[in-house]
Coordinates of C-alpha atoms and ligand atoms in Angstrom, one line a residue:
X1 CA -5.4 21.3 -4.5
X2 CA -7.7 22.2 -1.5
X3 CA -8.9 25.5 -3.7
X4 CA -10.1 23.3 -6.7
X5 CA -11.9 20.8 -4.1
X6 CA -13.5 23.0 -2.2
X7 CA -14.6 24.9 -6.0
X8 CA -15.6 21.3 -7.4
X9 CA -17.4 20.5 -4.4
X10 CA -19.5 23.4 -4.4
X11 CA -20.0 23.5 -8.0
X12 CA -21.5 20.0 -7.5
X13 CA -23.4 20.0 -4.3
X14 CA -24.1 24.0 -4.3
X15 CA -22.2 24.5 -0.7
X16 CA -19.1 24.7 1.0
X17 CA -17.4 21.2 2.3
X18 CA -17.4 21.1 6.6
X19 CA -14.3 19.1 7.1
X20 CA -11.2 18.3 4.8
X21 CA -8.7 15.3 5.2
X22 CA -5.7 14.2 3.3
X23 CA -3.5 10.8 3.4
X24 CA -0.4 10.1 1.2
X25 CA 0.4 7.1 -0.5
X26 CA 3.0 5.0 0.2
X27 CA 6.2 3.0 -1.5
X28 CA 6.9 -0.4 0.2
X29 CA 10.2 0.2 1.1
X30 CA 10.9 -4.0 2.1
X31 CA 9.3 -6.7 3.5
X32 CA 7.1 -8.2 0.4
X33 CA 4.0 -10.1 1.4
X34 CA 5.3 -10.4 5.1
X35 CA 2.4 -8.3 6.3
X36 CA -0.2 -11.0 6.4
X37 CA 2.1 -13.0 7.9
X38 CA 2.3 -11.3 10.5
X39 CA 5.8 -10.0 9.8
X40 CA 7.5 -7.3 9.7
X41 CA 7.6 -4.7 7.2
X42 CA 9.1 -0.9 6.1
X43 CA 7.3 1.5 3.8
X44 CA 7.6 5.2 3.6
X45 CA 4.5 8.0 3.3
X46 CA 5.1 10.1 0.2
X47 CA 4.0 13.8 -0.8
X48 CA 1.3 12.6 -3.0
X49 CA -2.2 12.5 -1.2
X50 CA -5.7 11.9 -1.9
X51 CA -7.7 15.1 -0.4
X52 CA -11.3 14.4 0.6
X53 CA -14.4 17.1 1.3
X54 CA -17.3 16.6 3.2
X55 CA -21.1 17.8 4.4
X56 CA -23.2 16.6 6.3
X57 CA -27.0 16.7 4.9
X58 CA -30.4 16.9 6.4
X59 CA -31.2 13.9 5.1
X60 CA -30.4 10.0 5.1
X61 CA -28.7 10.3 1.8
X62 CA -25.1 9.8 1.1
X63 CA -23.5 11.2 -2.1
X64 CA -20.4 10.9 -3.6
X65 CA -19.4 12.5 -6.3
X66 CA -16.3 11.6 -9.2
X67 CA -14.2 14.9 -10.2
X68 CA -13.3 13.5 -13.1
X69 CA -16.6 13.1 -14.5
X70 CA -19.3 14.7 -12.4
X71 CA -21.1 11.3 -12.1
X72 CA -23.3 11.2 -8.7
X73 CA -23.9 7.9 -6.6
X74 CA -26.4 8.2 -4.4
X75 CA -27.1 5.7 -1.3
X76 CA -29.3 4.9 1.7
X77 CA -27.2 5.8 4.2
X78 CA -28.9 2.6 6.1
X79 CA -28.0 0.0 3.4
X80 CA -24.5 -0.4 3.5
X81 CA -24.3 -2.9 0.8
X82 CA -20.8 -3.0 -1.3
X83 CA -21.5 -1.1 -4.9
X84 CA -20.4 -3.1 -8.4
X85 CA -18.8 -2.4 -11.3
X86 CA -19.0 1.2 -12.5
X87 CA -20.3 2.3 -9.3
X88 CA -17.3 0.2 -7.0
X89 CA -15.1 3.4 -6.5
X90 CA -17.6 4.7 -3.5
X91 CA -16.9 1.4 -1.9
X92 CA -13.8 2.9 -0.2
X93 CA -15.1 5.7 1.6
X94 CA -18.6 4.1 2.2
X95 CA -16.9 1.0 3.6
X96 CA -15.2 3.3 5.8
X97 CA -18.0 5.0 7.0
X98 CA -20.2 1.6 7.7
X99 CA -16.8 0.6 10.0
X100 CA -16.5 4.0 11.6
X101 CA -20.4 3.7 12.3
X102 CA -19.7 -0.1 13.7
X103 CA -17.1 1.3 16.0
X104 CA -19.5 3.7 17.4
X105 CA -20.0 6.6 15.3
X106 CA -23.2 7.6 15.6
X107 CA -25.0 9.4 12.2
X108 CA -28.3 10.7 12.3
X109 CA -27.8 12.3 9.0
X110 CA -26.1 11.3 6.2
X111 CA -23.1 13.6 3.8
X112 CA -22.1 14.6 0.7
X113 CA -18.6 13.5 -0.5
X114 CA -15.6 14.0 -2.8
X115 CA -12.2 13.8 -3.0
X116 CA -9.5 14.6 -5.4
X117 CA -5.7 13.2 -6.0
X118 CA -2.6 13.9 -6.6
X119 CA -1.3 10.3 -6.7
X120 CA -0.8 9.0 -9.8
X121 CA -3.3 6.4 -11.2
X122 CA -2.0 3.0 -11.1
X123 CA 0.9 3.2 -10.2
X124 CA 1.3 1.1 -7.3
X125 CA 1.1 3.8 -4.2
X126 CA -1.7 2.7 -3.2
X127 CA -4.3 5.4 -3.7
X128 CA -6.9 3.0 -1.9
X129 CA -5.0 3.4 1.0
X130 CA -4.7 6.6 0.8
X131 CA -8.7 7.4 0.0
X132 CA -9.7 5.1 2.9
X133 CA -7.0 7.0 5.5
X134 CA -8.7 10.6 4.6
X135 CA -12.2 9.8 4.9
X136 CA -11.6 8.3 7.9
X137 CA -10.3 11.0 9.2
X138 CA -13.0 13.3 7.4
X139 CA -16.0 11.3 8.1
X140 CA -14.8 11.2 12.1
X141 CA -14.5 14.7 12.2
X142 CA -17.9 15.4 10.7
X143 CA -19.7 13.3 13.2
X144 CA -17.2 14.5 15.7
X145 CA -16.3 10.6 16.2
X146 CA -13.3 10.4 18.7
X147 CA -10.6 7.4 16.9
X148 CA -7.1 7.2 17.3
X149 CA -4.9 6.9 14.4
X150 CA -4.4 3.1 14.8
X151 CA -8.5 2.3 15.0
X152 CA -8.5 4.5 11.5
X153 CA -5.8 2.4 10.2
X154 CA -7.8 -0.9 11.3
X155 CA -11.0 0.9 10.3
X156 CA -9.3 1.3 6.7
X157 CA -7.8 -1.8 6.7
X158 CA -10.5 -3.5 7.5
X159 CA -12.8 -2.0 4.5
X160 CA -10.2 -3.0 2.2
X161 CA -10.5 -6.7 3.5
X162 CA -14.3 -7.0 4.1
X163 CA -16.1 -4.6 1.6
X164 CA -14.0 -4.3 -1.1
X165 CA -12.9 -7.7 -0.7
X166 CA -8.9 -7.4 -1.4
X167 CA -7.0 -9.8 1.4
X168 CA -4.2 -7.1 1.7
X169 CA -2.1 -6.7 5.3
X170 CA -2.2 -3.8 7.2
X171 CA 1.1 -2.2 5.4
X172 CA -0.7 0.4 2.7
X173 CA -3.0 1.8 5.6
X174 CA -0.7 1.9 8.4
X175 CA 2.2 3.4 5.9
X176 CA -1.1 6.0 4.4
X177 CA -1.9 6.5 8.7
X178 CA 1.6 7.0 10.5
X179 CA 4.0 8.5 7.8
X180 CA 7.0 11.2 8.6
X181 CA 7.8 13.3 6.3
X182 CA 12.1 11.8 6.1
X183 CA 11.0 8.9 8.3
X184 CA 10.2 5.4 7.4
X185 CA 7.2 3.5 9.1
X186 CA 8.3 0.4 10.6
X187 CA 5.2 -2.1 11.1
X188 CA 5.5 -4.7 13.2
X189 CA 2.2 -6.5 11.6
X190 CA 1.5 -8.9 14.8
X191 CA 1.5 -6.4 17.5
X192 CA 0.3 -3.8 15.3
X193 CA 3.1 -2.0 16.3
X194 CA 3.8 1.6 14.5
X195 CA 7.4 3.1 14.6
X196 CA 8.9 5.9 12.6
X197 CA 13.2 6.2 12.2
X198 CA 15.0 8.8 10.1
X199 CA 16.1 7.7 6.6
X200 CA 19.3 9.6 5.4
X201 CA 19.3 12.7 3.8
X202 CA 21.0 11.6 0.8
X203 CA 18.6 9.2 -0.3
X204 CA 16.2 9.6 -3.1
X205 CA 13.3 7.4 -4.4
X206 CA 12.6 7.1 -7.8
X207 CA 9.7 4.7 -9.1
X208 CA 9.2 3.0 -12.7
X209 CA 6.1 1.9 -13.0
X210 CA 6.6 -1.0 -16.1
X211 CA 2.3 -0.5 -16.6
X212 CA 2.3 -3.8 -17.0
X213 CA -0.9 -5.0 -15.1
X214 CA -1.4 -8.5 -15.1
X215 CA -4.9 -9.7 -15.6
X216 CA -5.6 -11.6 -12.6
X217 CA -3.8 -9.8 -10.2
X218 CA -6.4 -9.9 -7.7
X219 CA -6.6 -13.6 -8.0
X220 CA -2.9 -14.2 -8.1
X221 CA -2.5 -11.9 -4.7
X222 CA -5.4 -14.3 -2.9
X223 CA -3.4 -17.6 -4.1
X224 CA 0.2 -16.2 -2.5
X225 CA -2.1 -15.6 0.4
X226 CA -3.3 -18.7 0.3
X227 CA -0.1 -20.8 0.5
X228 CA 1.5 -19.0 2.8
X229 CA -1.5 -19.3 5.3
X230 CA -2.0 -23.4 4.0
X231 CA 2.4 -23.0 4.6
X232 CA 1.6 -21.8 8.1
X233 CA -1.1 -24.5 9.2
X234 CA 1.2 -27.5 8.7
X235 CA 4.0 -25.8 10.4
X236 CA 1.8 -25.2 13.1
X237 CA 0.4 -28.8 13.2
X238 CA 0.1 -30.2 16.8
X239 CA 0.3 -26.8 18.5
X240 CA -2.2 -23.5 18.3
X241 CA -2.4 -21.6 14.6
X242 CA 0.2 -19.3 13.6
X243 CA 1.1 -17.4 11.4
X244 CA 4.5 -17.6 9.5
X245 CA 6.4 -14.7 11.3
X246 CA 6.7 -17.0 13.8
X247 CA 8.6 -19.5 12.5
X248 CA 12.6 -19.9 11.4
X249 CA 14.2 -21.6 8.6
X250 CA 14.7 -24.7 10.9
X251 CA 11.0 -24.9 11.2
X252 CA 10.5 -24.8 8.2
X253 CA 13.0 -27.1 6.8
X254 CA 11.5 -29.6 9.5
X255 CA 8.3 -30.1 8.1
X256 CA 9.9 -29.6 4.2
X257 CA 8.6 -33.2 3.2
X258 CA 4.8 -32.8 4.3
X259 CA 4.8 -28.9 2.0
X260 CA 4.5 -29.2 -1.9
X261 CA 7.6 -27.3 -3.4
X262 CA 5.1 -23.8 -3.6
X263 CA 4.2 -23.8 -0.5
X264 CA 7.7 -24.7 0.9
X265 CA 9.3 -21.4 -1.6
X266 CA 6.7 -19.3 -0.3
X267 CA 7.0 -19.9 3.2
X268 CA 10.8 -19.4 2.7
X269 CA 10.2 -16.5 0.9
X270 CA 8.7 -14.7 4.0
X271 CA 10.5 -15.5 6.4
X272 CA 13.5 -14.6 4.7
X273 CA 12.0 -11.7 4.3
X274 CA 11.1 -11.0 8.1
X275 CA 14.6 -11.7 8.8
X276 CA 15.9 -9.1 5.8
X277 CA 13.6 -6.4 7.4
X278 CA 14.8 -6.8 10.4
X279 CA 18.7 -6.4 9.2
X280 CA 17.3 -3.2 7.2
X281 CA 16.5 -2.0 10.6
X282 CA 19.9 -2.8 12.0
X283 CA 21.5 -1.1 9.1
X284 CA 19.5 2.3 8.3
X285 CA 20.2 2.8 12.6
X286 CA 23.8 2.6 11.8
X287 CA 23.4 4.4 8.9
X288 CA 24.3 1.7 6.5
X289 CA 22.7 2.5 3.4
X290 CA 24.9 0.7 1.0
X291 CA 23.9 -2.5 3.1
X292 CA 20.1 -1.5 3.1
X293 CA 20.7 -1.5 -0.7
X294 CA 21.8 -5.2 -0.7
X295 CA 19.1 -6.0 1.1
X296 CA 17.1 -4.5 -1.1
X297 CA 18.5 -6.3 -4.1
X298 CA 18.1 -9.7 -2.3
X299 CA 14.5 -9.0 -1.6
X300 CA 13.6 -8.6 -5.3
X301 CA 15.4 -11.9 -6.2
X302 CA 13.2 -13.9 -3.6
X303 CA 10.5 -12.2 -5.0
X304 CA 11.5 -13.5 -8.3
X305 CA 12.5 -16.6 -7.6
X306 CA 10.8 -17.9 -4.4
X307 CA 7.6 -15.9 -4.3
X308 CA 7.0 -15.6 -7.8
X309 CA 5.5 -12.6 -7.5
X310 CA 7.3 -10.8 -10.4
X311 CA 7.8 -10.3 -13.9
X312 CA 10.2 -10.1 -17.1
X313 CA 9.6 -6.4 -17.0
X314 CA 10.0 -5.4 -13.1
X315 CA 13.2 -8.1 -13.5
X316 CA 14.7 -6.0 -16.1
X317 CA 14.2 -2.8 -14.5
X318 CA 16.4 -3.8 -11.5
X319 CA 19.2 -5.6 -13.5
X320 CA 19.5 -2.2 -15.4
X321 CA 19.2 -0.1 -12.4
X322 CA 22.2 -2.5 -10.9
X323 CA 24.4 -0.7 -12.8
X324 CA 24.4 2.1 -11.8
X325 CA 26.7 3.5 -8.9
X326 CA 24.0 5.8 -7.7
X327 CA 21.7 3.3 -7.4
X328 CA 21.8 1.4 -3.6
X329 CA 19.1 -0.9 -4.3
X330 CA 16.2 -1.3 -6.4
X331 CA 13.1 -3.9 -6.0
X332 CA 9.6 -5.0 -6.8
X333 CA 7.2 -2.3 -4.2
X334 CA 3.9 -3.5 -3.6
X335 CA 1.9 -6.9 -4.8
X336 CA 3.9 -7.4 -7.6
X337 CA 2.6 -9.4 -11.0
X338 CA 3.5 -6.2 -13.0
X339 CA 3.4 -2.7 -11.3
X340 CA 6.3 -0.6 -10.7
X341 CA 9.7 -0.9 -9.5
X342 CA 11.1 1.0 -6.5
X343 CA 15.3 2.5 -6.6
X344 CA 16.9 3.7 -3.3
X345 CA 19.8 6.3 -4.8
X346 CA 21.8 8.7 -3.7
X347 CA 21.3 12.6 -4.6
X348 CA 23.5 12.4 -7.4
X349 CA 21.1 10.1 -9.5
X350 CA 19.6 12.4 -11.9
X351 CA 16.6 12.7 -14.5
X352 CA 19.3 11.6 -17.5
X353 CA 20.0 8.8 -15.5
X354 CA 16.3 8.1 -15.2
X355 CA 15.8 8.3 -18.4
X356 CA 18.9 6.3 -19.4
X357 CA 16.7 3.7 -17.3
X358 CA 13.7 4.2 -19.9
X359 CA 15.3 3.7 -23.1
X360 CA 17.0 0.7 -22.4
X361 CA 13.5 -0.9 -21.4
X362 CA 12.1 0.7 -24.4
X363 CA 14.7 -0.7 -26.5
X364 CA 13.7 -4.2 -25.1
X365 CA 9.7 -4.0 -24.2
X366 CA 9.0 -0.9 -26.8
X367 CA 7.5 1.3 -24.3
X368 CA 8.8 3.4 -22.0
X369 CA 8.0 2.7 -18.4
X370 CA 6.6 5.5 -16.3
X371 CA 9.1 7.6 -14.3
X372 CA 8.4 9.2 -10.7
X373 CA 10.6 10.7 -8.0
X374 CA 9.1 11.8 -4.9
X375 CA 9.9 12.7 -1.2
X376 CA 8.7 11.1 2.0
X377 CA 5.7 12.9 3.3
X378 CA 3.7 13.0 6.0
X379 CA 0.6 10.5 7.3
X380 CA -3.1 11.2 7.1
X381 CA -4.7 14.3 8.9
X382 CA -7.3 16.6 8.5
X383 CA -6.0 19.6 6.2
Ligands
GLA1 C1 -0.1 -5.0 -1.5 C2 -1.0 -5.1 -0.3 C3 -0.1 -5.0 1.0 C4 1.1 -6.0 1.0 C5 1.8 -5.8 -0.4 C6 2.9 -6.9 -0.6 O1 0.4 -3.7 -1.6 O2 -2.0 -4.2 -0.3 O3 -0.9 -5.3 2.1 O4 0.7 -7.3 1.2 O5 0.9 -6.0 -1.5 O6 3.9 -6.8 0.4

């Protein structure tokens, strides 16, 4: 992969990169929407990164190029303005770099860019993640910019919120930033807390990505958003703001009458879910995976029937995955509204039974969904 970036890059800008950086994506293991909460939440890095290249120039320019199609965008390295449309794929590494620059990177020059992947498109691993983890770590090293991992995973984070405009948690970044190859990444999302613990040997991920998108995902993310936070400001009445993490069910059934019935399933929804995490975290230290797969079970059915965050398709997938014995769990990973579905098994669960998987939602949908294994892997670095 680095061989056919470095080729592409010089092919395209007629030199050799300086610095190269990688970052994986990441499955959301559990803990659905409790980031921005300020929860608690579990994801895992995988083996599928996003690889960047980059060269500094002797001028202000900044470049960056697309693999796929050759197509240049060239900026002002001093106007920093987010890019639309066609041109809104630079807005991940050139977000990155106007954050990096806030936090006291210092660029005289400006670079030429590109970066290649190995995650596949759409399918819910967040690739932005991933993209904005490696040029972080690309673009500090060509300035020779001194960050530590969690500022890149703010850094990143922050680009996603403010320049690309997505109100995400810190969960994709932070998963992209302090993966373990066998570990998990347990966030704790108010402290900004990173810690890594062993997952089993045993235990396999497989993904099925439904490729149903809904249109207005986007939209549909920034409403959960929204009534959780409007969720959080009337349990917080007559005190200081906070956020829903810190709150219990009594809480919450305590102000139930001044809620509307969404705000009230959402709220329950996460702090449910905070309280699942945290169980998770119990279990996988005592090495109770067929418990972590419950728990993973009852996540997906808040999501479907509190949150509302998922669909006839993602539904189906994890009703027919519940039959099977190699299957611990299975659940909604990521924002939901279509997307892909994520199966803890054991090493026993094979491609047939994969596929067994696909025809029955064939049967039902008439397409088959998108099948994926993959192993843990580690967290961003330069490569
Ligand atoms: C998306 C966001 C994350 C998180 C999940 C839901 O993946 O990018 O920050 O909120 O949805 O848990």
């Amino acid at each position: 992969m680095k061989e056919t970036l470095e080729k592409s890059f010089k092919e395209i800008y007629g030199r050799s990169p300086e610095v190269f950086a990688q970052a994986p994506g990441r499955i959301e293991f559990i803990g659905n929407h409790t980031d921005y909460n300020g929860g608690y939440v579990m994801g895992a890095a995988i083996d599928k990164v996003v690889m960047c290249a980059a060269a500094k120039r002797a001028d202000k320019k900044l470049r960056f190029a697309s693999i796929k199609t050759g197509e240049i965008v060239e900026l002002d390295m001093d106007d920093l303005t987010p890019r639309k449309r066609e041109q809104n794929w630079v807005n991940y590494p050139l977000g990155v770099f106007k954050y990096l620059r806030e936090a006291g990177l210092k660029a005289e020059v400006g670079f030429d860019f590109l970066d290649i992947s190995s995650l596949p498109a759409g399918a819910g691993l967040s690739s932005s993640a991933a993209i904005e983890l490696s040029s972080a770590f690309a673009l500090s090293a060509l300035y020779g910019f001194e960050a530590d991992l969690k500022t890149k995973v703010r850094i990143g984070k922050k680009s996603e919120n403010l320049f690309v405009g997505m109100p995400c948690g810190i969960l994709d970044q932070g998963v992209s930033g302090f993966g373990k190859k066998d570990a998990l990444v347990f966030i704790d999302c108010k402290t900004e807390d990173f810690s890594n613990f062993p997952l089993p040997g045993k235990c396999r991920f497989w993904l099925f990505n439904s490729t149903k998108k809904h249109a207005l995902v986007d939209g549909l993310y920034a409403d959960r958003h929204n009534e959780c936070m409007r969720a959080a400001k009337v349990l917080s009445e007559g005190g200081e703001d906070r956020l829903l993490r810190e709150f219990s069910l009594d809480d919450l059934e305590a102000v139930k009458g001044k809620l509307t019935d969404v705000e009230y399933r959402r709220a329950r929804h996460v702090i449910e879910e905070n309280a699942r995490v945290l169980k998770a975290e119990e279990l996988l230290l005592k090495g109770d995976i067929e418990g972590v797969g419950k728990l993973l079970y009852a996540s997906h059915n808040s999501s479907r029937t509190l949150f509302e965050n998922s669909c006839e398709e993602l539904d189906f997938l994890v009703d027919t995955l519940k039959g099977f014995k190699n299957v611990y769990g299975a659940r909604l990973s990521g924002g939901g509204f279509g997307g892909a579905v994520m199966a803890l098994t054991d090493e026993t669960f094979s491609e047939e039974d994969a596929r067994k998987v696909a025809k029955t939602y064939a049967e039902k949908f008439g397409q088959e969904p998108k099948i994926f294994t993959c192993a843990t892997g580690d967290g961003a670095k330069l490569c």
